[in-house]
Every structure is written in structure tokens, then in C-alpha cells.
DNA sequence: CCATTGATTGACAGCGCTGTCATTCAATGA
DNA sequence: TCATTGAATGACAGCGCTGTCAATCAATGG
């Protein structure tokens, strides 16, 4: 950059001129060489190479061509969970030549709404969103999007278009059933910033509903107003044990990060797992399974969710408007029988 | 979607008409309400709201307006390392209203080149790339990009424009120095698919160069032709110990995933760390530090790299063409004195 | 030999917006 | 009072490409 104004990039019309064909023929040759004669295709490609031509998809998309961009809105990247989902999305999008355009909502509905607007203003081919208490304006935007929209993570919702995920209510319920069956009696819960993380709350609801149906209940609940982390879980368990009138015999944590923290507290305090205290988490993270005593938790198939979501978008794009109406894909969860509960 | 053709979205000219102003005034009111009278701004905003107008940035960018998209090319998302980098990028881009457009090269130079073309064809405001043996065509593309380009992860390179990272050669050298100082004599190395992961190779080069300068050398080297993983590291160490004529007293692994696998092998075989065998890794992942005996490793400041890279792009964009020429930002690494070496 | 067919190619118009420059007009000071 | 200034607004043109439909032309069969 010598300070001069940037030299204009070569355009399609220049390529066409050199190749001695019309602009539209050059366009076709470059996009799908099978739609023109072999000779024509070669001439055009040579001209493009000679000029260092680089397609301008801005113009292409504006003129009505397809976009290969897909909006992706996730609440956070601080935690491996959504990185896994993103990986799953990439797995399928990359192969199809699509690119995620990323926005992080930070669990903030207002920010999420702004992101939806922002990403939609690029007229993407589709949108994948892990919703965070979406505003009604957000839902209205998505409903009128005019392209496929997939809401991911949770299937306990009324999707605007499609959704892919698991039943968090069901996951909480299943864990409650497992713990009841194991004979635990004094249940406690330790959670993180649950106002923002709606899905953790849904799990808790499923958990307590099942306890109550079995004539049991939570004897202690601690929710901490901060993002989930190992440290938060460790401190949380310390606090709960300190403050509880009667010690619980099992603690359900809002997720594996928190639960691993709980395990660490037990290790450092010589509380034996699961005899003296049992611990359960959610997600099935690798770290939980790599512990000396593997964590009892619920596997949440995060990568799978991403893959299925990408697949749903691509399928819909291929089918055009003849596609089936709103659908919900449940990838299912699995109870991981570790050694901590 | 009733099967009819998608209804046209409201356009700026419709907004302008309703507001009773010219198109360009409406455009200005919507982009920067301070550039028009308060009253005008209100009228336009009301008209836009009434119509459900959604800005079309495709048209805007084509007409010469700025883009808020930034191409981001990473080799993989399978591993927390690049998820961390992406988080760092997001931290700064999100606040500035920029969005990463993601491409995953899978450590494949050809694929990387295709991605560069693909992302550049959207005329982004900048590009961040963790290079994977970039082809000369790739470098040429980047050199003529006309927007800021940051190559990340490694500063031991000749950057096309800017670069942000650490010296992997230096990191390998530093670990060698540390291990020599500790008195280890029989050094071994276990690595993963090093043909593709060039940076791991650079660390190894720094490591061996330093050993040799001190009159030492690697007594055993095992490189496995697969992506790095805990399992690969575990099996690798088992294989190395089985095949080696003389057992090493310290093993340098290509990264923490691999090294943690090595630690697991030692645990299951009752090999005491670090007396019987010492282990060192690279990255400073949380899991390594959460082990019963924390891993000796090199902290690589991944989130910081992302943040600095985003900052460099944003700064350059603000400064316009008057910006300083090519620069290299070294965020530095830190030796993590764990208990395994 | 001529009508018919399908494959190639091209003309046209316009996607929706913004940079650039010119115009308008009220406010200001000599 | 009139020239001067700066803010607000507008006219114009064009960014680079692709969908649609029409035109062309060689190959085919009756």
C-alpha cells in the first residue's frame, strides 16, 4: 500500500473482453464450466487467470445469485460446548462450500436481536441460532426471513422454522430417575447464571418435576450469579456443604464444568465419591470422563447437533420451497454411567 | 412458506418515499442519524419501522460502503486451541460490530487456497489466517488483497502484511533449556501429524537445536501420522517405551493433548512422574493444569493472539492507508512449571 | 431437402445501495 | 443590507454481476 488509492480489481467484463465472449458467457464459464463449450470455458479461464480475476460475490448475490454464507448465532465461545456445535456445523457446511458468519450473543436477548438484524442484512442462505430468550422482535424477524432458519440446542420449544437439539427437560428428568433408582434421598442442586442460561433452567425443571413425581424433593439449591466454570462449581459445593443444615447425599450440577469443580472440592477435602457424596453433571465433556473417577453425566451430542443443523439447512436449500414444513430433529441424549453417582 | 415466490423485501427507496425524503437522505439517516436533522431522522426511522425495512448490506458494500465482515481461516476446530483463538477474535470484533466469516482449512494448503479465494470474493474488510504451508498462489492473493491481512500463531515467518503470535522455535528452545537445566539426559519426542502441523515441527526444531547446542540430542523420536489426541499420546508413549533400546528419562510431546495422554499411560502403568519419567507438553491447556500432577508445559496465550489480531485489523481500518507498514506482534509464551518435569 | 430440436450464446435490465459533487437555505458578520 | 459560510439535502451515476428471455446454429429425421 503505497498510499495511492487501491487499484480496481479486474472485472468480469474485462475477462469477457479478453476471452472474446459476452459477459454473461464468461460468468457462466466461471461458475459452471459445463454450461458452455469446452473451448469457451478454457478461453475464459485463461483470461481470468491472466488477469488475476477474482469473482465478486457481493455483486453476484445482489443480482440474484445464490449466497454461500450462513449466519450462525451462538451465546458464547468461552466454553467447549458451543465450539463443538460450531465444529459440527463446519463439518457439513465446509464440504458444501458454505461459510458460517459468526455472531456471539453473550446470552443477551437485545444483543441477539441486533445480531439477527445484522446477519440478515447480508442476505445469507440460512441462519442457525442457539436462542437466548429471544425477543418477540427477534422471532418476527426470523419468521419473515425468507430463508431456512434452525434453532438449535433445545427441542422443548416452538420453533420458528426448524429446530435441532435434545430435550433438556427430558435430560434433567432422566438424571433424576437414575439418581432415585440408585437410592439417593437428599438431593441438592448447584447451578450457574440460570437467568441467562435458559436451557440449564429447563433441565432443573425436568429434574425437580421427576423428583416430586416420586415423592422426593430438592433439599438444597444454590444458584450462583456467574457464568459456569470449574472454580464456580468448586466454590459452590464448598458453600453448599458449609451452609446446609443436613448434608445432601447427591448434588446435581448445572453442567460438567461445574460438576468437575465439585469433584475437585471432594478430592481436596477427602470426601469419597460416590459413597460420602455423589455428583452428577451434564454434557459429557471429555474432561469429565478423563477424571480418575469418571463423571456421571448426560452426553449431549453437541457435534451431532451442529451437523444435523447444517444438514437441515442444506437439504432445505436443495429442495427449494417444496420442502416440508417446520420440523424438529431430536438427536437424543445418553446417560453416562460414570463412577461419581 | 406457502410455495409462492418470496415477497420482495422493502427497499430504501420505499422508506424514503414514505418519509418524504430522498433515498440518499434516508440512507444517511439510517446509517448515522447525526448526519441529518433530528426531525428527518425520526421520520425516516418511523417509516423504516413501519415497513419492517431491513438494510441490504450486499448492495451497500457493492456500492462502495464499508463491510463489517472479516474472513477467518483456521486449520481445525477439533481442538480447543483454535476455538480459543476464535474467542479472542470475537472478543474484539463483536464489540466493533464485525463478524468473522469462517473457513476451516483442515491443514490442507490446497483447501486453504480455495478458502482464501472464496472469502476474498466477498470483499471482506480484513482477513485473519492461521496459515498451513500456504501455496505461493495463496501468498500472492493475500499480498494483493487490498485490505489488512493478519497471519496468526507464529511470528517466525515473513508475513505478507501483519502477523501475531509467538515464536514456536523459541518455545521449543526454551523447553529444551528448562529440561537440560533440570538435569535430564535421555530426551525423547512424541509428535503427531507433523507434515501438516508445521508449527509443531518448528517447536521440535527449536528443541533439538538447543539440545545440540548443549551437546545433547534426541535419543528417540516417534511421529505418528494422525491428528493429535489424548489417545494418540497415550499409545505413542506405550509404543516408544516398548521399542526404545534405552528408556528415555524425559519425553517432549508435540502438545498438551498428546502429553496428557502420556500422563495417563504413566498413571495406568504406575510409572512415577517425574522421577521415573518426566513429561512436557505445549499450550498450557486447562486440562493439563487440572491433572493430579499439573503438566509442565508452555503457555501459548491463544485468546490473546486472537484479540491482538482483531485489534490489529481494526486499528488498520481506522487509520486507513496511512497505517504503518508490515508489523509483527509477539504476544510471548510462558514456561509453566508443573510437576511432571 | 426442409422443418424440428436442443445446445450455445447474447441483449437487456436491474438487484439496492452509496460516493461524489452540486444545490439550497438559514444564520452570521461587516 | 448583502456577501459569506456551513449545514442539510438532493441528483446522478454506477458498483459488478446474474436471471430471463430471445436469437443463433449445427445436427437430426422424415
CSV table of N, CA and C in Angstrom, one decimal, chain B residues 137-207:
chain,number,residue,atom,x,y,z
B,137,UNK,N,0.5,-19.3,-4.6
B,137,UNK,CA,-0.7,-18.6,-5.1
B,137,UNK,C,-1.5,-17.9,-4.0
B,138,UNK,N,-1.5,-18.6,-2.9
B,138,UNK,CA,-2.2,-18.1,-1.7
B,138,UNK,C,-1.5,-16.8,-1.2
B,139,UNK,N,-0.2,-16.8,-1.2
B,139,UNK,CA,0.5,-15.7,-0.7
B,139,UNK,C,0.3,-14.5,-1.7
B,140,UNK,N,0.3,-14.8,-3.0
B,140,UNK,CA,0.1,-13.8,-3.9
B,140,UNK,C,-1.3,-13.1,-3.8
B,141,UNK,N,-2.3,-14.0,-3.6
B,141,UNK,CA,-3.6,-13.5,-3.3
B,141,UNK,C,-3.7,-12.5,-2.1
B,142,UNK,N,-3.1,-13.0,-1.0
B,142,UNK,CA,-3.1,-12.2,0.2
B,142,UNK,C,-2.3,-10.8,0.0
B,143,UNK,N,-1.2,-10.9,-0.7
B,143,UNK,CA,-0.4,-9.7,-0.9
B,143,UNK,C,-1.1,-8.7,-1.7
B,144,UNK,N,-2.0,-9.1,-2.6
B,144,UNK,CA,-2.7,-8.1,-3.4
B,144,UNK,C,-4.1,-7.9,-2.9
B,145,UNK,N,-4.4,-8.3,-1.7
B,145,UNK,CA,-5.8,-8.2,-1.2
B,145,UNK,C,-6.4,-6.8,-1.2
B,146,UNK,N,-5.6,-5.9,-0.8
B,146,UNK,CA,-6.1,-4.5,-0.7
B,146,UNK,C,-6.8,-4.2,0.6
B,147,UNK,N,-6.7,-5.2,1.6
B,147,UNK,CA,-7.3,-4.9,2.9
B,147,UNK,C,-6.3,-5.6,3.9
B,148,UNK,N,-6.4,-5.2,5.2
B,148,UNK,CA,-5.5,-5.7,6.1
B,148,UNK,C,-5.5,-7.2,6.3
B,149,UNK,N,-4.4,-7.9,6.3
B,149,UNK,CA,-4.3,-9.3,6.5
B,149,UNK,C,-3.4,-9.6,7.7
B,150,UNK,N,-3.9,-10.5,8.6
B,150,UNK,CA,-3.0,-10.9,9.7
B,150,UNK,C,-2.8,-12.4,9.7
B,151,UNK,N,-1.6,-12.8,9.6
B,151,UNK,CA,-1.2,-14.2,9.8
B,151,UNK,C,-1.0,-14.5,11.3
B,152,UNK,N,-1.7,-15.4,11.8
B,152,UNK,CA,-1.6,-15.6,13.2
B,152,UNK,C,-0.9,-16.9,13.6
B,153,UNK,N,-0.6,-17.1,14.9
B,153,UNK,CA,0.0,-18.2,15.6
B,153,UNK,C,1.5,-18.1,15.7
B,154,UNK,N,2.2,-17.8,14.6
B,154,UNK,CA,3.6,-17.9,14.5
B,154,UNK,C,4.3,-16.6,14.1
B,155,UNK,N,5.3,-16.1,14.8
B,155,UNK,CA,6.0,-14.9,14.4
B,155,UNK,C,7.3,-15.3,13.7
B,156,UNK,N,7.6,-16.6,13.6
B,156,UNK,CA,8.9,-17.0,12.9
B,156,UNK,C,8.6,-17.1,11.4
B,157,UNK,N,7.9,-16.1,10.9
B,157,UNK,CA,7.6,-16.2,9.4
B,157,UNK,C,7.9,-14.8,8.8
B,158,UNK,N,7.8,-14.7,7.5
B,158,UNK,CA,7.9,-13.5,6.8
B,158,UNK,C,6.5,-13.1,6.4
B,159,UNK,N,5.8,-12.2,7.2
B,159,UNK,CA,4.4,-12.0,6.9
B,159,UNK,C,4.1,-11.2,5.6
B,160,UNK,N,3.0,-11.6,5.0
B,160,UNK,CA,2.6,-10.9,3.9
B,160,UNK,C,2.2,-9.4,4.2
B,161,UNK,N,1.6,-9.3,5.4
B,161,UNK,CA,1.2,-8.0,5.8
B,161,UNK,C,1.6,-7.8,7.3
B,162,UNK,N,0.6,-8.3,8.2
B,162,UNK,CA,1.0,-8.3,9.6
B,162,UNK,C,1.0,-9.7,10.2
B,163,UNK,N,1.6,-9.9,11.3
B,163,UNK,CA,1.4,-11.2,12.0
B,163,UNK,C,1.4,-11.1,13.5
B,164,UNK,N,0.7,-12.0,14.1
B,164,UNK,CA,0.5,-12.0,15.5
B,164,UNK,C,0.7,-13.4,16.0
B,165,UNK,N,1.5,-13.6,17.0
B,165,UNK,CA,1.7,-15.0,17.5
B,165,UNK,C,2.8,-15.1,18.5
B,166,UNK,N,3.4,-16.2,18.5
B,166,UNK,CA,4.6,-16.4,19.4
B,166,UNK,C,5.7,-17.1,18.5
B,167,UNK,N,6.9,-17.2,19.1
B,167,UNK,CA,7.9,-17.9,18.4
B,167,UNK,C,7.9,-19.4,18.8
B,168,UNK,N,7.4,-20.2,17.9
B,168,UNK,CA,7.4,-21.6,18.2
B,168,UNK,C,8.8,-22.2,18.3
B,169,UNK,N,9.7,-21.7,17.5
B,169,UNK,CA,11.1,-22.1,17.6
B,169,UNK,C,11.6,-21.7,19.0
B,170,UNK,N,11.3,-20.5,19.4
B,170,UNK,CA,11.7,-20.1,20.8
B,170,UNK,C,11.1,-21.0,21.9
B,171,UNK,N,9.8,-21.3,21.7
B,171,UNK,CA,9.1,-22.1,22.7
B,171,UNK,C,9.8,-23.5,22.9
B,172,UNK,N,10.1,-24.1,21.7
B,172,UNK,CA,10.8,-25.4,21.8
B,172,UNK,C,12.1,-25.3,22.4
B,173,UNK,N,12.8,-24.2,22.1
B,173,UNK,CA,14.2,-24.0,22.6
B,173,UNK,C,14.1,-23.8,24.1
B,174,UNK,N,13.1,-23.0,24.6
B,174,UNK,CA,13.0,-22.7,26.0
B,174,UNK,C,12.8,-24.0,26.8
B,175,UNK,N,11.9,-24.8,26.2
B,175,UNK,CA,11.6,-26.0,27.0
B,175,UNK,C,12.9,-26.9,27.0
B,176,UNK,N,13.6,-27.0,25.9
B,176,UNK,CA,14.8,-27.7,25.9
B,176,UNK,C,15.8,-27.2,27.0
B,177,UNK,N,15.9,-25.9,27.1
B,177,UNK,CA,16.8,-25.3,28.1
B,177,UNK,C,16.3,-25.7,29.5
B,178,UNK,N,15.0,-25.6,29.7
B,178,UNK,CA,14.5,-26.0,31.0
B,178,UNK,C,14.8,-27.4,31.4
B,179,UNK,N,14.6,-28.3,30.4
B,179,UNK,CA,14.8,-29.7,30.7
B,179,UNK,C,16.3,-30.1,30.9
B,180,UNK,N,17.1,-29.4,30.2
B,180,UNK,CA,18.6,-29.6,30.3
B,180,UNK,C,19.0,-29.1,31.8
B,181,UNK,N,18.5,-28.0,32.1
B,181,UNK,CA,18.8,-27.4,33.4
B,181,UNK,C,18.3,-28.4,34.6
B,182,UNK,N,17.2,-29.0,34.3
B,182,UNK,CA,16.7,-30.0,35.3
B,182,UNK,C,17.6,-31.2,35.4
B,183,UNK,N,18.5,-31.4,34.5
B,183,UNK,CA,19.4,-32.5,34.5
B,183,UNK,C,19.0,-33.7,33.8
B,184,UNK,N,18.0,-33.6,33.0
B,184,UNK,CA,17.6,-34.8,32.2
B,184,UNK,C,18.7,-35.0,31.1
B,185,UNK,N,18.8,-36.3,30.8
B,185,UNK,CA,19.9,-36.7,29.8
B,185,UNK,C,19.4,-37.4,28.6
B,186,UNK,N,18.3,-38.2,28.8
B,186,UNK,CA,17.9,-39.0,27.6
B,186,UNK,C,16.5,-38.5,27.2
B,187,UNK,N,16.6,-37.7,26.1
B,187,UNK,CA,15.4,-37.0,25.6
B,187,UNK,C,14.7,-37.7,24.5
B,188,UNK,N,13.4,-37.8,24.6
B,188,UNK,CA,12.6,-38.4,23.5
B,188,UNK,C,11.5,-37.4,23.1
B,189,UNK,N,11.0,-37.6,21.9
B,189,UNK,CA,10.0,-36.7,21.4
B,189,UNK,C,8.9,-37.6,20.8
B,190,UNK,N,7.6,-37.2,21.1
B,190,UNK,CA,6.5,-37.9,20.5
B,190,UNK,C,5.6,-36.8,19.9
B,191,UNK,N,5.4,-37.0,18.6
B,191,UNK,CA,4.6,-36.0,17.9
B,191,UNK,C,3.5,-36.5,17.1
B,192,UNK,N,2.6,-35.7,16.6
B,192,UNK,CA,1.5,-36.1,15.8
B,192,UNK,C,1.8,-35.6,14.3
B,193,UNK,N,0.9,-35.8,13.5
B,193,UNK,CA,1.0,-35.5,12.1
B,193,UNK,C,1.7,-34.1,11.8
B,194,UNK,N,3.0,-34.2,11.7
B,194,UNK,CA,3.8,-33.1,11.7
B,194,UNK,C,4.0,-32.5,10.3
B,195,UNK,N,3.7,-33.3,9.3
B,195,UNK,CA,3.8,-32.8,8.0
B,195,UNK,C,2.8,-31.6,7.8
B,196,UNK,N,1.6,-31.9,8.4
B,196,UNK,CA,0.6,-30.9,8.3
B,196,UNK,C,0.7,-29.8,9.3
B,197,UNK,N,1.0,-30.1,10.6
B,197,UNK,CA,1.1,-29.1,11.6
B,197,UNK,C,2.5,-28.6,11.7
B,198,UNK,N,2.8,-27.6,10.8
B,198,UNK,CA,4.1,-27.0,10.6
B,198,UNK,C,4.6,-26.4,11.9
B,199,UNK,N,3.7,-25.9,12.7
B,199,UNK,CA,4.2,-25.2,13.9
B,199,UNK,C,4.7,-26.1,15.0
B,200,UNK,N,4.2,-27.3,15.0
B,200,UNK,CA,4.7,-28.3,15.9
B,200,UNK,C,6.1,-28.7,15.5
B,201,UNK,N,6.3,-28.7,14.2
B,201,UNK,CA,7.7,-29.1,13.6
B,201,UNK,C,8.6,-28.0,14.0
B,202,UNK,N,8.2,-26.7,13.9
B,202,UNK,CA,9.1,-25.6,14.3
B,202,UNK,C,9.5,-25.7,15.7
B,203,UNK,N,8.6,-26.1,16.6
B,203,UNK,CA,8.9,-26.2,18.0
B,203,UNK,C,10.0,-27.3,18.2
B,204,UNK,N,9.8,-28.4,17.5
B,204,UNK,CA,10.7,-29.5,17.5
B,204,UNK,C,12.1,-29.1,17.1
B,205,UNK,N,12.1,-28.3,16.0
B,205,UNK,CA,13.4,-27.8,15.5
B,205,UNK,C,14.1,-26.9,16.6
B,206,UNK,N,13.3,-26.1,17.2
B,206,UNK,CA,13.9,-25.2,18.3
B,206,UNK,C,14.4,-26.1,19.4
B,207,UNK,N,13.7,-27.1,19.7
B,207,UNK,CA,14.0,-28.0,20.8
B,207,UNK,C,15.3,-28.8,20.5
